Each structure stands twice: as structure tokens, then as C-alpha cells.
PDB file of C-alpha atoms in Angstrom:
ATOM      1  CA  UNK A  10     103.110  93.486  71.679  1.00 91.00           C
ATOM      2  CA  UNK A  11     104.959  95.469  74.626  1.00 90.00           C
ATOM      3  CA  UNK A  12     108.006  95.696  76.423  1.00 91.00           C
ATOM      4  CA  UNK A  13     109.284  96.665  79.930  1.00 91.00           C
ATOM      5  CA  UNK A  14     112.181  97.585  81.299  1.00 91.00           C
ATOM      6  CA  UNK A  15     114.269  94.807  83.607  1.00 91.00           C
ATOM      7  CA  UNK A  16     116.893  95.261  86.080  1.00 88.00           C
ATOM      8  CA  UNK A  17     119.237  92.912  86.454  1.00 88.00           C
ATOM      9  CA  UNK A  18     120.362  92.187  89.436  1.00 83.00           C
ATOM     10  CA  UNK A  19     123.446  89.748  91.206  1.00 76.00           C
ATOM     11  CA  UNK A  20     123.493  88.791  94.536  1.00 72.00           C
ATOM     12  CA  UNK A  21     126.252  90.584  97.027  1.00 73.00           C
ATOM     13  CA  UNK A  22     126.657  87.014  99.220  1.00 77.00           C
ATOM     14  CA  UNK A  23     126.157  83.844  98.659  1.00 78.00           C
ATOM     15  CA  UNK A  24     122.669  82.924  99.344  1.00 73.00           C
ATOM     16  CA  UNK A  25     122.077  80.082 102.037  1.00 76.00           C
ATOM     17  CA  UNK A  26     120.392  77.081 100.402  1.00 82.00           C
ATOM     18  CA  UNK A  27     117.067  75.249 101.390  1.00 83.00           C
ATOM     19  CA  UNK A  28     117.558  72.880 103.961  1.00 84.00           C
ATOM     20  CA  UNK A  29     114.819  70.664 105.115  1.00 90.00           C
ATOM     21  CA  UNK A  30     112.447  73.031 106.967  1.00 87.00           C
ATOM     22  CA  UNK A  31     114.292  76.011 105.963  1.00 84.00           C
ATOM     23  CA  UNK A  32     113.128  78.061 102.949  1.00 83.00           C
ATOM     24  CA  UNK A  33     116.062  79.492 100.646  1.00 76.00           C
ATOM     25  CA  UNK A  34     117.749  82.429 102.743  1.00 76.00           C
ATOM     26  CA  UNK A  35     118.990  85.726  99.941  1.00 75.00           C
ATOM     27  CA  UNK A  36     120.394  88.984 101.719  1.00 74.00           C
ATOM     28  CA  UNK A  37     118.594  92.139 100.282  1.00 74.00           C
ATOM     29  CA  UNK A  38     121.774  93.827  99.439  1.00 74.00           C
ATOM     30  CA  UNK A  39     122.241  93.225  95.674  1.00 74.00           C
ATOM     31  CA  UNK A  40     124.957  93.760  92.984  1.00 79.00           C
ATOM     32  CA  UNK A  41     123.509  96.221  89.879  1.00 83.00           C
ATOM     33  CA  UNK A  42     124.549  94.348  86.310  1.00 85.00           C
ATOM     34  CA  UNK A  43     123.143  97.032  83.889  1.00 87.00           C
ATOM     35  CA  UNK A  44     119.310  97.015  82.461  1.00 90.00           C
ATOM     36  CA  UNK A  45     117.390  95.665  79.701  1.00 92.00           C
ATOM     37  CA  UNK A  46     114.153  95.427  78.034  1.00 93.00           C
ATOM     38  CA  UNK A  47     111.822  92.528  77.894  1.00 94.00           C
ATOM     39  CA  UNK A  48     109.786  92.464  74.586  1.00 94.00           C
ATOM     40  CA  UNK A  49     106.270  90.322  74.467  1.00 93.00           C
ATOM     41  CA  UNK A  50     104.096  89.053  71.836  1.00 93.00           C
ATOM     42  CA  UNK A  51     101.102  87.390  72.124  1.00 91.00           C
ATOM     43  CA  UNK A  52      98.439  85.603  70.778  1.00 89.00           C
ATOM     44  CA  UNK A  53      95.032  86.292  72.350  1.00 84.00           C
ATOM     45  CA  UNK A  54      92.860  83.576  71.077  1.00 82.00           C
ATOM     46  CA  UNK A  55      95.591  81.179  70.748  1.00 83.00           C
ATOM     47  CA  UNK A  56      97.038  81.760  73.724  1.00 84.00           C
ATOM     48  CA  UNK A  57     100.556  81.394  72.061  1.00 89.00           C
ATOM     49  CA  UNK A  58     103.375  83.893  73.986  1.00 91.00           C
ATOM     50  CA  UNK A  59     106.658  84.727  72.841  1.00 94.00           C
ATOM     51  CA  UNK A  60     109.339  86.884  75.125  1.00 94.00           C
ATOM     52  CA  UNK A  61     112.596  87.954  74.619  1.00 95.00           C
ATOM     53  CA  UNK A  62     115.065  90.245  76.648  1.00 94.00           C
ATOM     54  CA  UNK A  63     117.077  92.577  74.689  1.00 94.00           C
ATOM     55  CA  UNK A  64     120.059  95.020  76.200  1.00 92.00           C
ATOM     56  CA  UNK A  65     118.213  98.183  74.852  1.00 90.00           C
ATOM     57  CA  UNK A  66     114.548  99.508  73.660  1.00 89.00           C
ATOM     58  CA  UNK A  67     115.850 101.346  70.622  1.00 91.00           C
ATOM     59  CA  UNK A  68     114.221 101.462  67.473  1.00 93.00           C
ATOM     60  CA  UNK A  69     116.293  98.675  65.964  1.00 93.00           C
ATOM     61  CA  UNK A  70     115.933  96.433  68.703  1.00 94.00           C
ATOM     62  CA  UNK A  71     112.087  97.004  68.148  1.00 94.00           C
ATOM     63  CA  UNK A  72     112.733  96.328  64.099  1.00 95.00           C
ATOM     64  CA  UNK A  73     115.293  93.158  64.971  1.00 95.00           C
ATOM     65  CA  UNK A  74     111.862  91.856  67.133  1.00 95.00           C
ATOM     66  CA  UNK A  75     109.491  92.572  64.674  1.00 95.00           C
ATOM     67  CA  UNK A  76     111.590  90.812  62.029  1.00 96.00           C
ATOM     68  CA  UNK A  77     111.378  87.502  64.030  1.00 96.00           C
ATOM     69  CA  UNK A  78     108.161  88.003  64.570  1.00 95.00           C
ATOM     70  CA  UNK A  79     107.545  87.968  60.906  1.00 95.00           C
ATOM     71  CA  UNK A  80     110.144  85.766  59.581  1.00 96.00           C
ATOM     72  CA  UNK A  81     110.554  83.115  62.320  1.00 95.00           C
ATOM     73  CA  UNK A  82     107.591  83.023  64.407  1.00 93.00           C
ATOM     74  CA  UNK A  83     104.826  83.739  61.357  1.00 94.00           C
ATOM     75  CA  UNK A  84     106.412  83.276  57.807  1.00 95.00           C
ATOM     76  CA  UNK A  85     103.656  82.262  56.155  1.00 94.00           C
ATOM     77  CA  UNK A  86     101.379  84.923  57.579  1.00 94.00           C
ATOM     78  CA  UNK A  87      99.995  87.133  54.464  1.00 95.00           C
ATOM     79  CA  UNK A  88      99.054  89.438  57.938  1.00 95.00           C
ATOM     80  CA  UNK A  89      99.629  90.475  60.763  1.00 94.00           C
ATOM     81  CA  UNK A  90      97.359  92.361  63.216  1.00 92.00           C
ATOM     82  CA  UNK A  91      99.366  94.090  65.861  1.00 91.00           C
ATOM     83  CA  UNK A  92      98.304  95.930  68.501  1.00 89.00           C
ATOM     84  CA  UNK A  93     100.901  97.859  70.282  1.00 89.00           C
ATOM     85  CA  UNK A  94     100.619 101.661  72.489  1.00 86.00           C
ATOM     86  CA  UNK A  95     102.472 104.698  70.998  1.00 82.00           C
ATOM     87  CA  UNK A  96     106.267 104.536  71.664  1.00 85.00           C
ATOM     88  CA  UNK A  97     108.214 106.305  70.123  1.00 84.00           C
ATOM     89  CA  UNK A  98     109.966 102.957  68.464  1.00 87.00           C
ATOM     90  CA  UNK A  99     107.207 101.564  67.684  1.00 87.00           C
ATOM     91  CA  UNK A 100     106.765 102.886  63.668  1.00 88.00           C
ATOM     92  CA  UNK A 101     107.325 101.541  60.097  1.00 92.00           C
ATOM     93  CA  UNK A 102     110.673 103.448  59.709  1.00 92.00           C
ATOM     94  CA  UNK A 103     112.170 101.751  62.050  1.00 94.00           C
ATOM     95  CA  UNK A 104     112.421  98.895  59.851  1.00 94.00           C
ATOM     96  CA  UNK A 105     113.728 101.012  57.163  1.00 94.00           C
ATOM     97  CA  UNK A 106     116.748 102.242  59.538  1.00 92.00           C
ATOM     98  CA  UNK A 107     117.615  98.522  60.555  1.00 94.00           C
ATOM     99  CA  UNK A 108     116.720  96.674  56.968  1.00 94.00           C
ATOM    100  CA  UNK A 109     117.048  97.959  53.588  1.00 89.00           C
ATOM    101  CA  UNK A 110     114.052  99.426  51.910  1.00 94.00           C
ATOM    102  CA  UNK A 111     113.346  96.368  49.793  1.00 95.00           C
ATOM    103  CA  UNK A 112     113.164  94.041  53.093  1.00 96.00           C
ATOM    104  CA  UNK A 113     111.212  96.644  55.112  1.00 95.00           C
ATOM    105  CA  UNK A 114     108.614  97.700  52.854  1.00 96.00           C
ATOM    106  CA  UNK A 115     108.380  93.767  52.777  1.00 96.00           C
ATOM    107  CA  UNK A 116     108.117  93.261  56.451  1.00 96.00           C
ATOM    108  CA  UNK A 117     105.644  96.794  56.374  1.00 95.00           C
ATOM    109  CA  UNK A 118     103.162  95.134  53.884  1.00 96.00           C
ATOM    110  CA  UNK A 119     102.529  92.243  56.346  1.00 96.00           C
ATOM    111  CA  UNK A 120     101.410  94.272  59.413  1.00 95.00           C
ATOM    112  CA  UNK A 121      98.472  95.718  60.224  1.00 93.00           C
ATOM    113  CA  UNK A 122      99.437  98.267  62.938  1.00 92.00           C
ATOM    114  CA  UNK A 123      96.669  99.175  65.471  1.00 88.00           C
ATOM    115  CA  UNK A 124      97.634 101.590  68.402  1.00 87.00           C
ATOM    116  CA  UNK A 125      96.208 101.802  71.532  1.00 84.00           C
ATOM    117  CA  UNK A 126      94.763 104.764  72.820  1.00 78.00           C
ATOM    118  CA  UNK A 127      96.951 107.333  75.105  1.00 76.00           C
ATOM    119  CA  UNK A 128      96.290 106.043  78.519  1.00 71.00           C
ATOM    120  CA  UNK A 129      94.511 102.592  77.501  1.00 69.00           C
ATOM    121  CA  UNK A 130      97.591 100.433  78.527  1.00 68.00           C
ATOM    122  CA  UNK A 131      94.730  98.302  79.765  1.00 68.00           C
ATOM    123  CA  UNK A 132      93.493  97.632  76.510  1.00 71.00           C
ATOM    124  CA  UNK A 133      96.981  95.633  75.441  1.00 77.00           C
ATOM    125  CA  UNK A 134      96.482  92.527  76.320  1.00 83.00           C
ATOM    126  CA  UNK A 135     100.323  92.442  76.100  1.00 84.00           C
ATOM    127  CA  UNK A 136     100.468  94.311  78.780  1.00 83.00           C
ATOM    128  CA  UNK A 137      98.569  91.924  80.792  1.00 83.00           C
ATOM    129  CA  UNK A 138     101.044  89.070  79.449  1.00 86.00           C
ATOM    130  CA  UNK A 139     103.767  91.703  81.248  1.00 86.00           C
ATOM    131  CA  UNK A 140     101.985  91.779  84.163  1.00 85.00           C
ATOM    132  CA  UNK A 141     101.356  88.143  84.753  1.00 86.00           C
ATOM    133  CA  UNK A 142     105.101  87.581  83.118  1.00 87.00           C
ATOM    134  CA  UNK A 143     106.539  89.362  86.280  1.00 88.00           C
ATOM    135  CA  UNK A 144     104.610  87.675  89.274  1.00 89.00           C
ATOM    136  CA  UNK A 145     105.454  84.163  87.353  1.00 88.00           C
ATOM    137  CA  UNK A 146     108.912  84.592  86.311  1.00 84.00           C
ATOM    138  CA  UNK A 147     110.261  87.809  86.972  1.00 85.00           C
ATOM    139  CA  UNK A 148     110.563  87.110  91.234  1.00 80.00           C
ATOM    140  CA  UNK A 149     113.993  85.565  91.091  1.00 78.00           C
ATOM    141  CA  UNK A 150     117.460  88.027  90.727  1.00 74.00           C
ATOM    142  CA  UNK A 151     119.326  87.315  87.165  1.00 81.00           C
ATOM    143  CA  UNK A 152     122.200  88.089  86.961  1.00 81.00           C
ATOM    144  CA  UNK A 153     122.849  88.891  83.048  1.00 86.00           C
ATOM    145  CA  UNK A 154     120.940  88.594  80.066  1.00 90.00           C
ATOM    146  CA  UNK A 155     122.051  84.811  79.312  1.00 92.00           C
ATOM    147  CA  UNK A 156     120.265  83.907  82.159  1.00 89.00           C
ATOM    148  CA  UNK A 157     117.093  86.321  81.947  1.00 92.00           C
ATOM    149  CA  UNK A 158     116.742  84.744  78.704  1.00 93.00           C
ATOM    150  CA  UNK A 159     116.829  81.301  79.917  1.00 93.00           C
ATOM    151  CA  UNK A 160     114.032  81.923  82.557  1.00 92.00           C
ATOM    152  CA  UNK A 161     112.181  83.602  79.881  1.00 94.00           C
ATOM    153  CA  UNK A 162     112.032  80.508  77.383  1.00 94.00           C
ATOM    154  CA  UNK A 163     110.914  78.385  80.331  1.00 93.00           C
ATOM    155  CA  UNK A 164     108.139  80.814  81.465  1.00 91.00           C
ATOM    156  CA  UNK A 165     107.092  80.979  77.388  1.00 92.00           C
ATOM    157  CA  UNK A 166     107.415  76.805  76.668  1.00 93.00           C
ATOM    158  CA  UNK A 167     105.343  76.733  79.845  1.00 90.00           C
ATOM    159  CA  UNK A 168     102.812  79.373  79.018  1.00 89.00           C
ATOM    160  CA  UNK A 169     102.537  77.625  75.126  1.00 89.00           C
ATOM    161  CA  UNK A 170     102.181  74.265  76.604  1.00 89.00           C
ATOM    162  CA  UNK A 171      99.239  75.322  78.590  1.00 85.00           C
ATOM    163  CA  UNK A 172      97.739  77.178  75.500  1.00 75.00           C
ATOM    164  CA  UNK A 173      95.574  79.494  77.476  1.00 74.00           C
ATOM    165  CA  UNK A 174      93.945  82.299  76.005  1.00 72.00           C
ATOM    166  CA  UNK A 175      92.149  85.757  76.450  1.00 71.00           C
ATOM    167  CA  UNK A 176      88.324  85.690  77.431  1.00 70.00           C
ATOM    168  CA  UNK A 177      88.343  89.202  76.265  1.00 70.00           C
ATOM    169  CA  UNK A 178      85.071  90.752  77.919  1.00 73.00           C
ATOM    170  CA  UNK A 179      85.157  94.748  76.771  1.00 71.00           C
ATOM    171  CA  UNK A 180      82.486  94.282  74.193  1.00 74.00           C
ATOM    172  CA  UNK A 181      81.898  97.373  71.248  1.00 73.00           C
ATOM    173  CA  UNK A 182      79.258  98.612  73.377  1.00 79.00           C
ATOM    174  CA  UNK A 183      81.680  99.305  76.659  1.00 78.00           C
ATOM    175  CA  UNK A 184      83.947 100.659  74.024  1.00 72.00           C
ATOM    176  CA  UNK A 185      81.400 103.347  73.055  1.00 73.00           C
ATOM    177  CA  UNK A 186      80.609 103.843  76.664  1.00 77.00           C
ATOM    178  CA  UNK A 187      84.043 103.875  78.136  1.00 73.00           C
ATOM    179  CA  UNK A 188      86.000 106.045  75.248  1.00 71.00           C
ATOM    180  CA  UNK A 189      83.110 107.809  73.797  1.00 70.00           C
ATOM    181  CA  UNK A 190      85.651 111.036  73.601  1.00 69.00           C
ATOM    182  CA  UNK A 191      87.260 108.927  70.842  1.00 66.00           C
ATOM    183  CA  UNK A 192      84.284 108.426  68.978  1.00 63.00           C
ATOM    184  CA  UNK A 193      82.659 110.883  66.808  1.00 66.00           C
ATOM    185  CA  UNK A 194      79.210 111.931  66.929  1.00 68.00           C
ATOM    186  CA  UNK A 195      77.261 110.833  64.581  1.00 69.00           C
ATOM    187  CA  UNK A 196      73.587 112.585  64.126  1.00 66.00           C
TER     188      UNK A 196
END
């Protein structure tokens, strides 16, 4: 999983509309309507995606996503492997501040947590969702989170209908090669 910051943005005029040899004419001058965060999970070898734009990136937002990960998306999942970088939100007790102890030690039990390595953004293939998420979907102005949201689900029914998923290639070997400051010598 991952998230990114979004800006959302309204247009100042009217744009001109497409007209049979004409392309859709926007001014560049835009109207600012506040920020957001766009949070990502996905499914490597499935190829299954889910996105969802949320007004903040606080550490119950984080918790609120995790819980529909857990209970909506994956409820009969005994566990779940997630691979996420370091941020600050992204911790155990951040269930506990959203969800009562009972619920989050619940929730807790379920994940496997496995953070990436300061600097290896690259190895998130969430990340790469992101990435791919913005040239696809992200080109477009919205102009509030109703409508970011909308585009969203379309990009993600799209993206699940498809079923694509990772050809990982960075074998153990590369691993060793490429972080060997992370692993320890062993004589």
C-alpha cells in the first residue's frame, strides 16, 4: 500500500468543448479547492487494485483504510501481507487511536507488516500502481473529492477488469547485490 498527495483543482472559465476537428480547449489558469490524499492497495499476483481519496493522511485516515481493507475488501483473510515504506502513520497504534483495543488488536493479528527500506520506494510495487494511477487517471482537473472519487472507481473497475499483474523481476540474488548494506555478513 501507498498514498500520495492530490490537488484538486477547478477550472477559472468555462472550458471550450470538442468540436469536430477541434480537441477540448481548458485555460491554464485554475481555481485551488483544498488537497487530499489518494490511498492504494494492491495485489501483485492478482493484479486486483483498490484506490480511495481521503481529505487528509493522518493516522486515522490510514487506520479507517486499513479497516476496509480488512473488513470489506479481505474478511475472510486469516493474513495479510502488507508491504508499505515508513510513514509516520503507517503503525499498529494507529488502529488503537481510531478503534478500541479489542477491534485493533483484532485488525493487528491479521497483518503481517513488511516495510520497505529507507530510499527503496522502488521496491513498493504500490508505488508503481501510483505512478501508472497518475498518467491513466490523474490528467484531468477534479474539482472536489466526490468527483476524484468517481474517476478513481472507474480507473480501479477498469484496472480489476483487466486483472493484470506484477512480473516482479528483482530476484533474492539482486537483492543481495543491490542492498547488501542491509544484509549481514555472514562468515
Amino acid at each position: 500500500m501507498d498514498e500520495k498527495p492530490f490537488q484538486l483543482l477547478g477550472e477559472a472559465r468555462e472550458p471550450l468543448p470538442m468540436e469536430p476537428g477541434k480537441p477540448k480547449r481548458s485555460d491554464s489558469e485554475y481555481t485551488r479547492n483544498g488537497t487530499c490524499s489518494i490511498f492504494v492497495f494492491t495485489e501483485p499476483l492478482s493484479g486486483f487494485r483498490h484506490v480511495h481519496a481521503r481529505e487528509r493522511r493522518t493516522k486515522v485516515d490510514w487506520a479507517i483504510e486499513i479497516a476496509h481493507l480488512l473488513t470489506s475488501l479481505y474478511p475472510d483473510a486469516p493474513k495479510i501481507r502488507l508491504v508499505m515504506d515508513n510513514l509516520n502513520t503507517h503503525c499498529i497504534s494507529s488502529l488503537y487511536e481510531e478503534f478500541g483495543a479489542e477491534i485493533a488488536r483484532a485488525y493487528a493479528k491479521r497483518l503481517e507488516i513488511h516495510y520497505t527500506p529507507k530510499h527503496g520506494s522502488w521496491l513498493n510495487i504500490a508505488e508503481i500502481e501510483l505512478s501508472a494511477l497518475s498518467k491513466q487517471c490523474l490528467k484531468e482537473r477534479s474539482v472536489c473529492m466526490e468527483a476524484l472519487n468517481e474517476q478513481l472507481a472507474a480507473w480501479e473497475a477498469s484496472k480489476n477488469a483487466n486483472q493484470k499483474g506484477v512480473d516482479w523481476h528483482f530476484s533474492t540474488g539482486d537483492a543481495r547485490e543491490k542492498l547488501k548494506r542491509l544484509y549481514p555478513i555472514v562468515p
